[in-house]
């Protein structure tokens, strides 16, 4: 994989001191960003002013986030651990409901907290990647209609303006929205996340439009205020295969779902046109509002067509124990499908901006599986880079075991294990092996 000449073998008169395998290793580009990610509601604890907290209290999910990892008070020692693992980048999110707990009321102490978080990262030579919105809305905003209300664009703009006053000088990498399309699916079609609407297709499209327009506004705002900022979204990419490859309707559903789920949002921000083929298209205020692409990748789903209207074309998921699943399943039942990562690195290269992997990880209690997962996915990253894809970093999900939304605490995603009864941390062996990859900058 490496263009370097092979080292000759021991006993060879030209033998070098390098072990024979070293020359076959893949070297990542210089300055590659290595690290992990978290999000506020999943790790901070006590985020009682957002819509997810209310959702949990209403018993909509089996477990409540509670104190989570108490990262709110432990961020410094958690970053010490990240540093000891050689991380040079870290992704985290700001909790809007802490910064603006009531409409128009700003909690300066919360902003000061996040300023300290950024300073703590810089002190440890860790590059911050800041997410402005990671699934949770302040309850007051949710009560006004949340994402269904077009005013959210202005509310978000005002929140981010305030954030930039204090935090702007401390970060270069900014993510406006995390996984907007996932949020729309879970919140407006499947009903599993707030606001819990089911098959509300027209509303889902309206929400999507508000999300796109919000990104465009925030993109301009950040650029106006932070010289040299790199702005993007974190895009969830889901590999898709037909339930029955011999059925044209399943193959067709893979294409429709693939466009809606994996491309529509990026394409809209890139071209300035929101396009749902055969249904409608709409122009956004401006094109090219992605300086890079944040890629979140986990798994593959199988799709079965269920009709010729839009919902039917999007199809049903047929993934559980699918006969064609070639990989292992993780603890939440998702297939391990590393090839998908290289596939999306290549597909997203078409947008001609650098790609930063902003999430990739595995919920598992078997840490050997985590290392296997990490190795196999980094191998795919290496392949894509060797093919010319401009991938600038890899942020593993997650630094810590954490609150996995509707799945609660059973999915253990952490490089660092958290004992939720005592808040003790233990670095997992896979994290040390990852640290070794980082140290050598090669695989
Ligand atoms: C992504 C989310 C992240 C985490 C992982 C497992 O969809 O962005 O918060 O829950 O999945």
Short mmCIF file of C-alpha atoms and ligand atoms in Angstrom, two decimals:
data_model
loop_
_atom_site.label_atom_id
_atom_site.label_comp_id
_atom_site.label_asym_id
_atom_site.label_seq_id
_atom_site.Cartn_x
_atom_site.Cartn_y
_atom_site.Cartn_z
CA UNK A 1 0.00 0.00 0.00
CA UNK A 2 2.86 2.29 0.73
CA UNK A 3 4.83 3.72 -2.14
CA UNK A 4 8.07 3.28 -0.11
CA UNK A 5 10.54 0.69 -1.44
CA UNK A 6 10.42 -2.56 0.50
CA UNK A 7 13.06 -3.14 3.16
CA UNK A 8 15.29 -6.05 2.33
CA UNK A 9 15.33 -9.15 4.54
CA UNK A 10 17.74 -9.98 7.33
CA UNK A 11 20.78 -11.85 6.05
CA UNK A 12 20.61 -9.83 2.88
CA UNK A 13 23.87 -7.88 2.43
CA UNK A 14 21.77 -4.72 1.97
CA UNK A 15 19.82 -5.46 5.18
CA UNK A 16 18.62 -2.45 7.12
CA UNK A 17 17.93 -2.35 10.85
CA UNK A 18 14.18 -1.94 10.24
CA UNK A 19 12.09 -5.04 10.93
CA UNK A 20 10.94 -6.51 7.62
CA UNK A 21 7.28 -5.74 8.12
CA UNK A 22 7.73 -2.01 8.75
CA UNK A 23 8.02 -1.02 5.11
CA UNK A 24 4.65 -2.59 4.35
CA UNK A 25 2.87 -0.35 6.82
CA UNK A 26 0.58 2.42 5.68
CA UNK A 27 1.56 5.91 6.71
CA UNK A 28 -1.19 8.47 7.36
CA UNK A 29 -0.70 12.02 6.07
CA UNK A 30 1.29 14.40 8.24
CA UNK A 31 -0.87 16.43 10.60
CA UNK A 32 -3.61 13.80 10.53
CA UNK A 33 -6.18 14.53 13.25
CA UNK A 34 -6.51 11.62 15.67
CA UNK A 35 -8.86 11.43 18.60
CA UNK A 36 -12.39 10.73 19.74
CA UNK A 37 -15.73 12.44 20.20
CA UNK A 38 -18.56 12.96 22.69
CA UNK A 39 -21.74 15.01 22.81
CA UNK A 40 -23.04 17.12 25.67
CA UNK A 41 -26.21 15.28 26.61
CA UNK A 42 -24.50 11.90 26.37
CA UNK A 43 -21.68 12.66 28.80
CA UNK A 44 -22.16 15.86 30.79
CA UNK A 45 -24.94 14.75 33.11
CA UNK A 46 -27.76 16.80 34.61
CA UNK A 47 -28.93 18.39 31.37
CA UNK A 48 -32.41 18.84 32.76
CA UNK A 49 -33.44 21.79 30.62
CA UNK A 50 -33.57 20.12 27.23
CA UNK A 51 -36.21 18.16 25.32
CA UNK A 52 -34.36 14.84 25.71
CA UNK A 53 -34.47 15.13 29.48
CA UNK A 54 -38.23 15.71 29.31
CA UNK A 55 -38.54 12.73 26.94
CA UNK A 56 -36.68 10.55 29.44
CA UNK A 57 -38.76 11.75 32.38
CA UNK A 58 -41.93 11.01 30.42
CA UNK A 59 -40.80 7.37 30.26
CA UNK A 60 -40.40 7.29 26.48
CA UNK A 61 -37.10 5.43 26.76
CA UNK A 62 -36.07 2.65 29.14
CA UNK A 63 -33.19 4.52 30.78
CA UNK A 64 -32.60 8.11 31.87
CA UNK A 65 -29.39 10.01 31.27
CA UNK A 66 -29.12 11.21 34.90
CA UNK A 67 -25.57 12.11 35.80
CA UNK A 68 -24.21 10.39 32.65
CA UNK A 69 -20.39 10.51 32.87
CA UNK A 70 -20.40 13.64 35.01
CA UNK A 71 -18.10 14.98 32.33
CA UNK A 72 -19.36 18.47 33.20
CA UNK A 73 -17.16 18.38 36.31
CA UNK A 74 -14.57 15.84 35.13
CA UNK A 75 -13.65 17.19 31.71
CA UNK A 76 -10.07 18.06 32.72
CA UNK A 77 -9.18 14.60 33.97
CA UNK A 78 -10.98 13.06 30.98
CA UNK A 79 -8.84 15.19 28.66
CA UNK A 80 -5.74 14.09 30.60
CA UNK A 81 -6.67 10.53 29.65
CA UNK A 82 -7.18 11.51 26.01
CA UNK A 83 -3.78 13.17 26.05
CA UNK A 84 -2.14 10.11 27.59
CA UNK A 85 -3.55 8.17 24.62
CA UNK A 86 -1.86 10.57 22.21
CA UNK A 87 -5.06 12.18 20.91
CA UNK A 88 -4.37 15.43 19.06
CA UNK A 89 -8.04 16.29 18.34
CA UNK A 90 -11.31 16.04 20.22
CA UNK A 91 -14.92 16.57 19.19
CA UNK A 92 -17.53 17.68 21.70
CA UNK A 93 -20.80 19.60 21.63
CA UNK A 94 -22.24 22.66 23.35
CA UNK A 95 -25.53 22.31 25.17
CA UNK A 96 -27.81 25.10 23.97
CA UNK A 97 -30.18 24.60 26.94
CA UNK A 98 -27.37 25.38 29.37
CA UNK A 99 -26.28 28.48 27.50
CA UNK A 100 -29.82 29.79 26.96
CA UNK A 101 -31.95 28.01 29.58
CA UNK A 102 -34.85 30.40 29.00
CA UNK A 103 -35.61 32.34 25.89
CA UNK A 104 -33.29 35.33 25.73
CA UNK A 105 -31.68 34.60 29.11
CA UNK A 106 -27.97 33.84 28.80
CA UNK A 107 -26.10 31.85 31.39
CA UNK A 108 -22.63 33.37 31.32
CA UNK A 109 -21.31 30.72 33.69
CA UNK A 110 -22.17 28.03 31.13
CA UNK A 111 -20.33 29.90 28.40
CA UNK A 112 -17.39 30.35 30.73
CA UNK A 113 -17.46 26.62 31.37
CA UNK A 114 -17.16 25.88 27.66
CA UNK A 115 -14.37 28.45 27.35
CA UNK A 116 -12.53 26.50 30.05
CA UNK A 117 -13.18 23.27 28.14
CA UNK A 118 -11.56 24.79 25.05
CA UNK A 119 -8.62 26.13 27.04
CA UNK A 120 -8.16 22.72 28.68
CA UNK A 121 -7.98 21.11 25.25
CA UNK A 122 -5.47 23.64 23.93
CA UNK A 123 -3.30 23.23 27.04
CA UNK A 124 -3.07 19.54 26.19
CA UNK A 125 -2.30 20.26 22.51
CA UNK A 126 -5.64 18.81 21.45
CA UNK A 127 -7.44 20.51 18.54
CA UNK A 128 -11.10 21.13 19.40
CA UNK A 129 -13.87 20.27 16.95
CA UNK A 130 -17.00 22.01 18.26
CA UNK A 131 -20.53 20.84 17.49
CA UNK A 132 -23.12 23.57 17.99
CA UNK A 133 -26.20 21.37 17.89
CA UNK A 134 -26.19 17.64 18.73
CA UNK A 135 -29.85 16.54 18.87
CA UNK A 136 -31.00 18.41 22.01
CA UNK A 137 -33.23 21.50 22.07
CA UNK A 138 -33.89 23.76 25.06
CA UNK A 139 -37.34 22.92 26.39
CA UNK A 140 -38.55 26.47 25.72
CA UNK A 141 -37.61 26.09 22.05
CA UNK A 142 -39.29 22.69 21.82
CA UNK A 143 -42.44 24.24 23.32
CA UNK A 144 -42.45 26.82 20.52
CA UNK A 145 -42.52 24.04 17.96
CA UNK A 146 -38.80 23.26 17.82
CA UNK A 147 -37.61 22.34 14.36
CA UNK A 148 -41.12 22.56 12.96
CA UNK A 149 -41.17 26.31 13.49
CA UNK A 150 -39.23 28.40 10.95
CA UNK A 151 -38.28 30.82 13.75
CA UNK A 152 -35.73 28.25 14.87
CA UNK A 153 -33.41 29.63 12.20
CA UNK A 154 -33.27 33.00 13.95
CA UNK A 155 -33.16 31.51 17.44
CA UNK A 156 -30.21 29.35 16.46
CA UNK A 157 -28.48 32.28 14.86
CA UNK A 158 -28.85 34.31 18.04
CA UNK A 159 -27.57 31.43 20.19
CA UNK A 160 -24.56 30.88 17.98
CA UNK A 161 -23.85 34.62 17.83
CA UNK A 162 -23.63 34.61 21.60
CA UNK A 163 -21.44 31.50 21.56
CA UNK A 164 -19.04 33.11 19.11
CA UNK A 165 -18.70 36.23 21.28
CA UNK A 166 -17.04 34.08 23.92
CA UNK A 167 -15.76 30.96 22.16
CA UNK A 168 -15.05 32.20 18.65
CA UNK A 169 -11.36 32.88 19.19
CA UNK A 170 -10.78 29.44 20.70
CA UNK A 171 -11.76 27.04 17.90
CA UNK A 172 -11.22 26.62 14.17
CA UNK A 173 -13.28 23.50 13.49
CA UNK A 174 -17.04 24.00 13.72
CA UNK A 175 -19.93 21.61 13.10
CA UNK A 176 -23.31 23.32 12.85
CA UNK A 177 -25.63 20.27 13.03
CA UNK A 178 -25.07 16.66 13.94
CA UNK A 179 -26.79 14.08 11.72
CA UNK A 180 -29.82 16.15 10.69
CA UNK A 181 -31.29 13.37 8.55
CA UNK A 182 -31.05 10.82 11.36
CA UNK A 183 -32.84 13.24 13.64
CA UNK A 184 -35.63 13.70 11.10
CA UNK A 185 -36.03 9.93 10.63
CA UNK A 186 -36.08 9.17 14.35
CA UNK A 187 -38.13 12.19 15.40
CA UNK A 188 -40.70 12.56 12.59
CA UNK A 189 -40.94 9.19 10.83
CA UNK A 190 -40.14 6.50 13.39
CA UNK A 191 -41.29 8.37 16.50
CA UNK A 192 -38.41 7.06 18.62
CA UNK A 193 -36.91 10.44 19.54
CA UNK A 194 -38.47 13.81 20.41
CA UNK A 195 -40.90 15.05 19.28
CA UNK A 196 -42.07 11.47 18.63
CA UNK A 197 -44.04 11.91 15.42
CA UNK A 198 -44.70 8.86 13.27
CA UNK A 199 -44.75 8.90 9.47
CA UNK A 200 -45.28 12.66 9.47
CA UNK A 201 -43.82 13.01 5.99
CA UNK A 202 -44.81 16.58 5.08
CA UNK A 203 -43.65 17.86 8.48
CA UNK A 204 -40.41 15.89 8.14
CA UNK A 205 -39.66 17.65 4.87
CA UNK A 206 -40.41 21.01 6.44
CA UNK A 207 -38.04 20.23 9.32
CA UNK A 208 -35.37 19.19 6.88
CA UNK A 209 -35.72 22.49 5.07
CA UNK A 210 -35.37 24.41 8.33
CA UNK A 211 -32.25 22.44 9.13
CA UNK A 212 -30.71 23.19 5.75
CA UNK A 213 -31.50 26.87 5.99
CA UNK A 214 -30.18 27.01 9.55
CA UNK A 215 -26.89 25.53 8.45
CA UNK A 216 -26.53 28.12 5.69
CA UNK A 217 -27.16 30.97 8.14
CA UNK A 218 -24.75 29.58 10.70
CA UNK A 219 -22.13 28.97 8.04
CA UNK A 220 -22.13 32.66 7.15
CA UNK A 221 -22.27 33.79 10.73
CA UNK A 222 -19.26 31.70 11.75
CA UNK A 223 -17.25 32.86 8.74
CA UNK A 224 -18.09 36.48 9.44
CA UNK A 225 -16.88 36.16 13.02
CA UNK A 226 -14.07 33.59 13.02
CA UNK A 227 -11.38 34.20 10.42
CA UNK A 228 -10.10 30.95 8.94
CA UNK A 229 -12.91 28.82 10.43
CA UNK A 230 -13.60 25.38 8.92
CA UNK A 231 -17.36 24.80 8.94
CA UNK A 232 -19.40 21.71 8.15
CA UNK A 233 -22.06 19.34 9.40
CA UNK A 234 -21.56 15.79 10.72
CA UNK A 235 -23.26 13.53 8.20
CA UNK A 236 -24.37 10.05 9.11
CA UNK A 237 -23.76 7.62 6.25
CA UNK A 238 -25.47 4.26 6.23
CA UNK A 239 -24.41 1.52 3.83
CA UNK A 240 -27.44 -0.04 2.14
CA UNK A 241 -28.03 -3.31 0.32
CA UNK A 242 -31.22 -4.74 -1.22
CA UNK A 243 -33.07 -7.27 0.91
CA UNK A 244 -33.34 -9.47 -2.16
CA UNK A 245 -30.80 -8.46 -4.81
CA UNK A 246 -32.83 -10.16 -7.53
CA UNK A 247 -35.88 -7.90 -6.86
CA UNK A 248 -35.71 -4.67 -8.87
CA UNK A 249 -38.06 -2.97 -6.41
CA UNK A 250 -35.62 -3.60 -3.54
CA UNK A 251 -32.74 -2.33 -5.65
CA UNK A 252 -34.76 0.75 -6.50
CA UNK A 253 -35.52 1.36 -2.80
CA UNK A 254 -31.81 1.18 -2.03
CA UNK A 255 -31.28 4.02 -4.49
CA UNK A 256 -34.12 6.17 -3.16
CA UNK A 257 -33.23 5.62 0.48
CA UNK A 258 -29.54 6.08 -0.35
CA UNK A 259 -30.23 9.44 -1.97
CA UNK A 260 -32.50 10.67 0.84
CA UNK A 261 -30.40 9.34 3.67
CA UNK A 262 -26.83 9.65 2.47
CA UNK A 263 -26.74 12.38 -0.15
CA UNK A 264 -29.71 14.76 -0.20
CA UNK A 265 -28.46 17.01 2.61
CA UNK A 266 -24.87 17.25 1.43
CA UNK A 267 -25.92 17.69 -2.16
CA UNK A 268 -28.28 20.51 -1.18
CA UNK A 269 -25.55 22.36 0.71
CA UNK A 270 -23.08 21.78 -2.09
CA UNK A 271 -25.26 22.71 -5.07
CA UNK A 272 -27.72 25.04 -3.33
CA UNK A 273 -30.65 22.94 -4.56
CA UNK A 274 -32.74 20.66 -2.35
CA UNK A 275 -33.84 17.88 -4.67
CA UNK A 276 -36.25 15.03 -4.02
CA UNK A 277 -36.38 13.43 -7.47
CA UNK A 278 -39.89 13.15 -8.88
CA UNK A 279 -41.35 15.15 -5.99
CA UNK A 280 -39.94 18.62 -5.72
CA UNK A 281 -36.89 20.80 -5.68
CA UNK A 282 -36.13 24.09 -4.02
CA UNK A 283 -33.32 26.61 -4.12
CA UNK A 284 -31.40 27.46 -0.93
CA UNK A 285 -30.10 30.97 -0.27
CA UNK A 286 -26.61 29.91 -1.37
CA UNK A 287 -24.48 26.97 -2.53
CA UNK A 288 -21.13 25.64 -1.33
CA UNK A 289 -21.53 25.98 2.40
CA UNK A 290 -19.38 23.01 3.33
CA UNK A 291 -15.68 23.65 3.90
CA UNK A 292 -15.20 19.96 4.67
CA UNK A 293 -17.41 16.98 5.34
CA UNK A 294 -17.83 15.35 8.73
CA UNK A 295 -18.49 11.65 8.14
CA UNK A 296 -20.16 9.47 10.78
CA UNK A 297 -20.16 5.81 9.83
CA UNK A 298 -21.24 2.69 11.72
CA UNK A 299 -23.05 -0.01 9.79
CA UNK A 300 -25.12 -1.34 6.91
CA UNK A 301 -28.86 -1.92 6.57
CA UNK A 302 -30.87 -4.07 4.19
CA UNK A 303 -33.86 -2.48 2.50
CA UNK A 304 -37.12 -4.02 1.31
CA UNK A 305 -39.45 -2.10 -0.96
CA UNK A 306 -43.00 -1.75 0.31
CA UNK A 307 -44.80 0.22 -2.38
CA UNK A 308 -44.47 2.83 -5.07
CA UNK A 309 -45.32 5.98 -3.09
CA UNK A 310 -42.48 7.84 -1.33
CA UNK A 311 -42.69 5.87 1.96
CA UNK A 312 -42.85 2.58 0.05
CA UNK A 313 -39.94 3.55 -2.12
CA UNK A 314 -37.91 4.48 0.92
CA UNK A 315 -38.73 0.94 1.97
CA UNK A 316 -38.60 -1.02 5.19
CA UNK A 317 -35.49 -2.14 7.00
CA UNK A 318 -34.89 -5.86 6.87
CA UNK A 319 -31.61 -5.99 8.72
CA UNK A 320 -32.09 -8.17 11.80
CA UNK A 321 -30.21 -11.42 11.24
CA UNK A 322 -30.29 -10.91 7.52
CA UNK A 323 -29.11 -13.99 5.67
CA UNK A 324 -26.58 -12.00 3.69
CA UNK A 325 -24.98 -10.35 6.67
CA UNK A 326 -21.36 -11.20 6.30
CA UNK A 327 -20.06 -9.49 9.40
CA UNK A 328 -20.51 -9.90 13.12
CA UNK A 329 -23.22 -7.99 14.92
CA UNK A 330 -22.34 -5.58 17.72
CA UNK A 331 -24.12 -5.43 21.10
CA UNK A 332 -26.91 -3.27 19.66
CA UNK A 333 -27.40 -5.67 16.73
CA UNK A 334 -25.75 -3.56 14.02
CA UNK A 335 -23.69 -5.36 11.42
CA UNK A 336 -19.96 -4.69 11.31
CA UNK A 337 -19.34 -3.72 7.70
CA UNK A 338 -15.98 -1.96 7.30
CA UNK A 339 -16.12 -1.75 3.49
CA UNK A 340 -18.86 0.84 3.88
CA UNK A 341 -16.41 3.35 5.32
CA UNK A 342 -14.15 3.30 2.25
CA UNK A 343 -17.27 3.40 0.07
CA UNK A 344 -18.46 6.65 1.65
CA UNK A 345 -15.02 8.21 1.71
CA UNK A 346 -14.96 7.67 -2.06
CA UNK A 347 -18.56 8.78 -2.60
CA UNK A 348 -18.17 11.94 -0.55
CA UNK A 349 -14.92 12.79 -2.31
CA UNK A 350 -17.20 13.94 -5.16
CA UNK A 351 -17.97 17.10 -3.15
CA UNK A 352 -14.31 18.06 -3.49
CA UNK A 353 -13.66 19.14 0.08
CA UNK A 354 -11.58 17.40 2.76
CA UNK A 355 -13.31 14.71 4.81
CA UNK A 356 -12.89 14.34 8.56
CA UNK A 357 -14.30 11.15 10.06
CA UNK A 358 -16.26 12.62 12.95
CA UNK A 359 -17.70 9.33 14.29
CA UNK A 360 -16.97 5.63 13.90
CA UNK A 361 -17.20 3.10 16.68
CA UNK A 362 -18.75 0.00 18.15
CA UNK A 363 -21.00 -0.70 21.12
CA UNK A 364 -19.46 -3.79 22.66
CA UNK A 365 -18.44 -5.27 25.99
CA UNK A 366 -15.80 -7.36 24.24
CA UNK A 367 -12.87 -5.06 23.92
CA UNK A 368 -11.05 -7.40 21.49
CA UNK A 369 -13.94 -6.75 19.12
CA UNK A 370 -13.42 -3.02 19.53
CA UNK A 371 -9.80 -3.32 18.49
CA UNK A 372 -10.75 -5.55 15.56
CA UNK A 373 -13.38 -2.99 14.53
CA UNK A 374 -10.94 -0.11 14.84
CA UNK A 375 -8.22 -1.88 12.89
CA UNK A 376 -10.53 -2.97 10.09
CA UNK A 377 -12.02 0.51 9.73
CA UNK A 378 -8.65 2.26 9.82
CA UNK A 379 -7.56 -0.16 7.12
CA UNK A 380 -10.45 1.07 4.99
CA UNK A 381 -9.44 4.67 5.68
CA UNK A 382 -5.89 3.82 4.61
CA UNK A 383 -7.17 2.25 1.38
CA UNK A 384 -9.26 5.28 0.54
CA UNK A 385 -6.37 7.67 1.25
CA UNK A 386 -4.07 5.54 -0.89
CA UNK A 387 -6.66 5.92 -3.68
CA UNK A 388 -6.40 9.69 -3.37
CA UNK A 389 -9.26 10.60 -1.02
CA UNK A 390 -8.48 13.71 1.02
CA UNK A 391 -9.25 12.37 4.50
CA UNK A 392 -7.75 14.60 7.16
CA UNK A 393 -8.55 12.78 10.39
CA UNK A 394 -10.31 10.09 12.34
CA UNK A 395 -12.30 10.72 15.53
CA UNK A 396 -13.44 7.53 17.19
CA UNK A 397 -16.86 7.36 18.81
CA UNK A 398 -16.52 7.60 21.71
CA UNK A 399 -13.94 8.75 24.23
CA UNK A 400 -16.15 7.44 27.07
CA UNK A 401 -18.94 4.93 27.55
CA UNK A 402 -22.02 7.14 27.54
CA UNK A 403 -25.79 7.59 27.29
CA UNK A 404 -26.75 6.18 23.90
CA UNK A 405 -30.12 7.93 23.48
CA UNK A 406 -33.04 5.48 23.25
CA UNK A 407 -30.61 2.59 23.86
CA UNK A 408 -29.54 3.97 27.23
CA UNK A 409 -26.35 2.71 28.79
CA UNK A 410 -26.18 -0.83 27.44
CA UNK A 411 -24.12 0.03 24.34
CA UNK A 412 -20.52 0.46 25.51
CA UNK A 413 -18.84 2.71 22.94
CA UNK A 414 -15.94 4.01 25.02
CA UNK A 415 -12.22 3.82 24.47
CA UNK A 416 -12.45 4.47 28.18
CA UNK A 417 -14.74 2.35 30.31
CA UNK A 418 -16.95 4.21 32.77
CA UNK A 419 -18.33 2.63 35.92
CA UNK A 420 -21.57 4.58 36.21
CA UNK A 421 -21.99 3.73 39.90
CA UNK A 422 -18.63 5.19 40.97
CA UNK A 423 -17.70 7.36 37.94
CA UNK A 424 -14.37 5.54 37.79
CA UNK A 425 -12.61 5.46 34.44
CA UNK A 426 -10.52 2.63 33.05
CA UNK A 427 -8.62 2.85 29.80
CA UNK A 428 -9.46 -0.17 27.66
CA UNK A 429 -6.71 -2.19 25.93
CA UNK A 430 -8.12 -1.20 22.50
CA UNK A 431 -7.46 2.43 23.43
CA UNK A 432 -3.78 1.67 23.99
CA UNK A 433 -3.54 -0.13 20.67
CA UNK A 434 -5.20 2.85 19.00
CA UNK A 435 -2.68 5.06 20.83
CA UNK A 436 0.12 3.05 19.23
CA UNK A 437 -1.34 3.66 15.75
CA UNK A 438 -1.50 7.37 16.57
CA UNK A 439 2.05 7.48 17.91
CA UNK A 440 3.44 5.89 14.77
CA UNK A 441 0.91 7.62 12.50
CA UNK A 442 0.75 4.37 10.59
CA UNK A 443 -1.15 1.13 10.40
C1 LIG B 1 -24.68 8.79 16.15
C2 LIG B 1 -24.81 9.99 17.07
C3 LIG B 1 -24.03 9.88 18.35
C4 LIG B 1 -24.02 8.48 18.90
C5 LIG B 1 -23.66 7.47 17.85
C6 LIG B 1 -23.61 6.05 18.32
O1 LIG B 1 -25.84 8.65 15.41
O2 LIG B 1 -24.39 11.14 16.42
O3 LIG B 1 -24.56 10.81 19.24
O4 LIG B 1 -25.22 8.23 19.49
O5 LIG B 1 -24.53 7.55 16.77
#
